Tab-separated table of C-alpha atoms in Angstrom:
chain	number	residue	atom	x	y	z
A	1	ALA	CA	0.000	0.000	0.000
A	2	ALA	CA	1.179	3.503	-0.788
A	3	ARG	CA	2.283	5.235	2.390
A	4	GLY	CA	4.815	7.790	1.261
A	5	ASP	CA	4.392	11.520	1.539
A	6	VAL	CA	6.576	14.619	1.232
A	7	ARG	CA	7.941	14.306	4.786
A	8	LEU	CA	8.854	10.631	4.330
A	9	LEU	CA	10.644	11.300	1.044
A	10	GLN	CA	12.578	14.231	2.529
A	11	SER	CA	13.667	12.229	5.602
A	12	GLU	CA	14.600	9.176	3.520
A	13	GLY	CA	16.473	11.431	1.137
A	14	ALA	CA	18.508	12.873	3.990
A	15	ARG	CA	19.179	9.356	5.321
A	16	LEU	CA	20.003	7.757	1.945
A	17	GLY	CA	21.704	10.700	0.265
A	18	PHE	CA	19.200	11.884	-2.325
A	19	ARG	CA	17.308	15.152	-2.564
A	20	TYR	CA	13.542	15.303	-2.952
A	21	THR	CA	11.920	18.352	-4.514
A	22	PRO	CA	8.105	18.423	-4.542
A	23	VAL	CA	6.504	19.310	-7.870
A	24	THR	CA	3.372	21.382	-8.099
A	25	PRO	CA	0.493	19.354	-9.582
A	26	VAL	CA	-0.408	20.173	-13.176
A	27	LEU	CA	-3.995	21.327	-13.423
A	28	GLU	CA	-6.295	21.565	-16.401
A	29	GLY	CA	-9.780	22.962	-16.016
A	30	GLY	CA	-9.311	22.888	-12.251
A	31	GLU	CA	-8.610	19.142	-12.306
A	32	ARG	CA	-5.296	17.473	-11.648
A	33	ILE	CA	-3.638	15.768	-14.613
A	34	SER	CA	-2.216	12.507	-13.315
A	35	SER	CA	-1.073	9.165	-14.634
A	36	SER	CA	-4.091	7.475	-13.033
A	37	ARG	CA	-6.469	9.916	-14.749
A	38	ILE	CA	-4.799	9.266	-18.115
A	39	ALA	CA	-4.832	5.484	-17.527
A	40	ALA	CA	-8.552	5.648	-16.729
A	41	CYS	CA	-9.162	7.429	-20.055
A	42	VAL	CA	-7.183	4.773	-21.948
A	43	GLN	CA	-8.986	1.925	-20.152
A	44	ALA	CA	-12.323	3.524	-21.057
A	45	GLY	CA	-11.297	3.812	-24.729
A	46	GLN	CA	-11.192	7.606	-24.519
A	47	VAL	CA	-7.950	7.866	-26.499
A	48	ARG	CA	-8.599	11.424	-27.693
A	49	GLU	CA	-9.005	12.642	-24.104
A	50	ALA	CA	-5.891	10.704	-23.059
A	51	ALA	CA	-3.970	12.393	-25.905
A	52	ARG	CA	-5.215	15.809	-24.830
A	53	LEU	CA	-4.023	15.212	-21.267
A	54	LEU	CA	-0.697	13.676	-22.362
A	55	GLY	CA	0.029	16.324	-24.959
A	56	ARG	CA	0.603	13.496	-27.473
A	57	THR	CA	-1.225	10.424	-28.697
A	58	TYR	CA	-1.189	7.195	-26.700
A	59	SER	CA	0.712	4.343	-28.332
A	60	VAL	CA	1.725	0.760	-27.671
A	61	PRO	CA	4.841	-0.949	-29.043
A	62	GLY	CA	4.810	-4.497	-30.334
A	63	LEU	CA	6.054	-7.134	-32.711
A	64	VAL	CA	4.132	-8.153	-35.846
A	65	VAL	CA	3.439	-11.902	-35.578
A	66	ARG	CA	1.591	-14.485	-37.643
A	67	GLY	CA	-2.098	-14.824	-36.871
A	68	ALA	CA	-4.828	-17.204	-38.003
A	69	GLN	CA	-5.055	-15.387	-41.391
A	70	VAL	CA	-8.771	-14.637	-40.808
A	71	GLY	CA	-8.377	-10.988	-41.886
A	72	ARG	CA	-6.720	-12.047	-45.129
A	73	GLN	CA	-9.547	-14.546	-45.787
A	74	LEU	CA	-12.059	-11.718	-45.310
A	75	GLY	CA	-10.161	-9.485	-47.749
A	76	PHE	CA	-8.473	-7.313	-45.102
A	77	PRO	CA	-4.808	-8.278	-44.590
A	78	THR	CA	-4.044	-7.603	-40.961
A	79	ALA	CA	-0.926	-6.961	-38.877
A	80	ASN	CA	-1.251	-8.955	-35.645
A	81	ILE	CA	0.626	-7.163	-32.898
A	82	GLN	CA	2.172	-8.999	-29.969
A	83	HIS	CA	2.308	-6.267	-27.341
A	84	PRO	CA	4.168	-6.265	-24.011
A	85	SER	CA	1.823	-7.651	-21.351
A	86	HIS	CA	2.691	-4.822	-18.964
A	87	ARG	CA	1.486	-2.132	-21.401
A	88	LEU	CA	-1.994	-0.740	-20.902
A	89	LEU	CA	-4.316	-1.360	-23.843
A	90	PRO	CA	-7.353	0.769	-24.633
A	91	ALA	CA	-10.805	-0.667	-23.961
A	92	ASP	CA	-11.918	-3.408	-26.339
A	93	GLY	CA	-13.085	-1.780	-29.525
A	94	VAL	CA	-12.157	-0.506	-32.961
A	95	TYR	CA	-9.805	2.459	-33.363
A	96	VAL	CA	-8.306	4.642	-36.080
A	97	VAL	CA	-4.536	4.161	-35.770
A	98	ARG	CA	-1.161	4.877	-37.273
A	99	LEU	CA	1.195	1.923	-37.385
A	100	HIS	CA	4.736	3.258	-37.046
A	101	LEU	CA	7.373	1.095	-38.698
A	102	GLY	CA	10.285	3.361	-37.904
A	103	PRO	CA	11.338	7.008	-38.031
A	104	GLY	CA	9.237	8.807	-40.622
A	105	GLU	CA	7.513	5.615	-41.764
A	106	ALA	CA	3.874	5.197	-40.732
A	107	LEU	CA	0.863	3.424	-42.206
A	108	ARG	CA	-2.810	4.264	-41.698
A	109	GLY	CA	-5.036	1.575	-40.267
A	110	VAL	CA	-7.985	0.414	-38.233
A	111	CYS	CA	-7.216	-1.480	-35.047
A	112	ASN	CA	-9.341	-4.019	-33.242
A	113	VAL	CA	-8.459	-4.496	-29.595
A	114	GLY	CA	-10.291	-7.420	-28.055
A	115	VAL	CA	-11.167	-11.080	-28.141
A	116	ARG	CA	-12.724	-11.333	-31.628
A	117	PRO	CA	-16.036	-12.774	-30.379
A	118	THR	CA	-17.272	-13.638	-33.891
A	119	VAL	CA	-14.151	-15.649	-34.732
A	120	ASP	CA	-12.735	-17.133	-31.553
A	121	GLY	CA	-11.950	-15.374	-28.228
A	122	PRO	CA	-11.116	-15.338	-25.252
A	123	ARG	CA	-7.476	-14.224	-25.747
A	124	ARG	CA	-7.150	-10.449	-26.068
A	125	LEU	CA	-5.492	-9.386	-29.336
A	126	VAL	CA	-4.361	-6.246	-31.135
A	127	GLU	CA	-5.013	-6.498	-34.895
A	128	VAL	CA	-4.475	-3.764	-37.480
A	129	PRO	CA	-6.018	-3.995	-40.961
A	130	LEU	CA	-3.936	-1.500	-42.964
A	131	LEU	CA	-5.330	1.032	-45.429
A	132	ASP	CA	-3.896	1.090	-48.940
A	133	TRP	CA	-0.879	-1.060	-48.171
A	134	THR	CA	0.234	-4.613	-48.781
A	135	GLY	CA	3.487	-6.287	-47.913
A	136	ASP	CA	5.203	-8.387	-45.290
A	137	LEU	CA	5.604	-6.933	-41.815
A	138	TYR	CA	6.278	-10.199	-39.949
A	139	ASP	CA	8.873	-9.899	-37.175
A	140	ARG	CA	8.975	-6.081	-37.425
A	141	GLU	CA	8.976	-3.966	-34.283
A	142	VAL	CA	6.170	-1.415	-34.614
A	143	ARG	CA	4.246	1.109	-32.549
A	144	VAL	CA	0.451	1.394	-32.679
A	145	GLU	CA	-0.634	5.021	-32.201
A	146	PHE	CA	-4.312	5.271	-31.155
A	147	LEU	CA	-5.968	8.337	-32.727
A	148	ASP	CA	-9.721	7.855	-32.209
A	149	ARG	CA	-12.261	5.223	-31.182
A	150	LEU	CA	-14.807	4.208	-33.806
A	151	ARG	CA	-16.927	1.753	-31.822
A	152	ALA	CA	-17.021	-0.989	-29.199
A	153	GLU	CA	-16.104	-4.544	-30.106
A	154	GLN	CA	-19.138	-6.689	-30.902
A	155	ARG	CA	-20.195	-10.168	-31.979
A	156	PHE	CA	-21.647	-10.566	-35.474
A	157	PRO	CA	-24.083	-13.267	-36.618
A	158	SER	CA	-21.831	-14.339	-39.507
A	159	LEU	CA	-18.456	-13.780	-41.129
A	160	ASP	CA	-20.244	-11.895	-43.928
A	161	ALA	CA	-21.703	-9.468	-41.367
A	162	LEU	CA	-18.249	-9.057	-39.805
A	163	LYS	CA	-16.715	-8.421	-43.224
A	164	GLU	CA	-19.322	-5.721	-43.947
A	165	GLN	CA	-18.632	-4.017	-40.606
A	166	ILE	CA	-14.867	-4.071	-41.218
A	167	ARG	CA	-15.538	-2.455	-44.610
A	168	ARG	CA	-17.554	0.306	-42.868
A	169	ASP	CA	-14.801	0.742	-40.251
A	170	VAL	CA	-12.205	1.107	-43.014
A	171	GLU	CA	-14.370	3.738	-44.732
A	172	SER	CA	-14.736	5.626	-41.419
A	173	ALA	CA	-10.955	5.527	-40.988
A	174	ARG	CA	-10.440	6.847	-44.522
A	175	ALA	CA	-12.710	9.791	-43.655
A	176	PHE	CA	-10.702	10.534	-40.493
A	177	ALA	CA	-8.855	13.876	-40.486
A	178	TRP	CA	-5.346	12.451	-40.688
């Protein structure tokens, strides 16, 4: 349990040889901007609000790995991202994203975070169908930058219904103000 305060840090600093300088909380609209407030926004899927508070977009690093090829079968080749388990993911849902491949190299995409209830589940995945791009990204280190949330994840009655929704999500992403 957290039990530290300014006095404890100052006394421990004197004892252990480090200096503690308190920092004035950063306020916005009368409310404190804190890591827990930003994390709550991310966990709720409010990636635009998290970006506003951070002063930059929220992103997650990862490695592109082979998946079950379901996206390819549906006509939407997808980068499956193996993300570090300690990194906070946004709420399950569909997001407009940039997939950063390296300095100055980014692709536009739509990202599904979740368990893919129509296809399999229960393992939580990060999948990015890319817009206007084809190629091989396997084993590449990437960073998924979350720009906006399109909708919550949902189960569809058929693969055809899922395919139609992915098509609509891709069209929404294309209309996004990049």
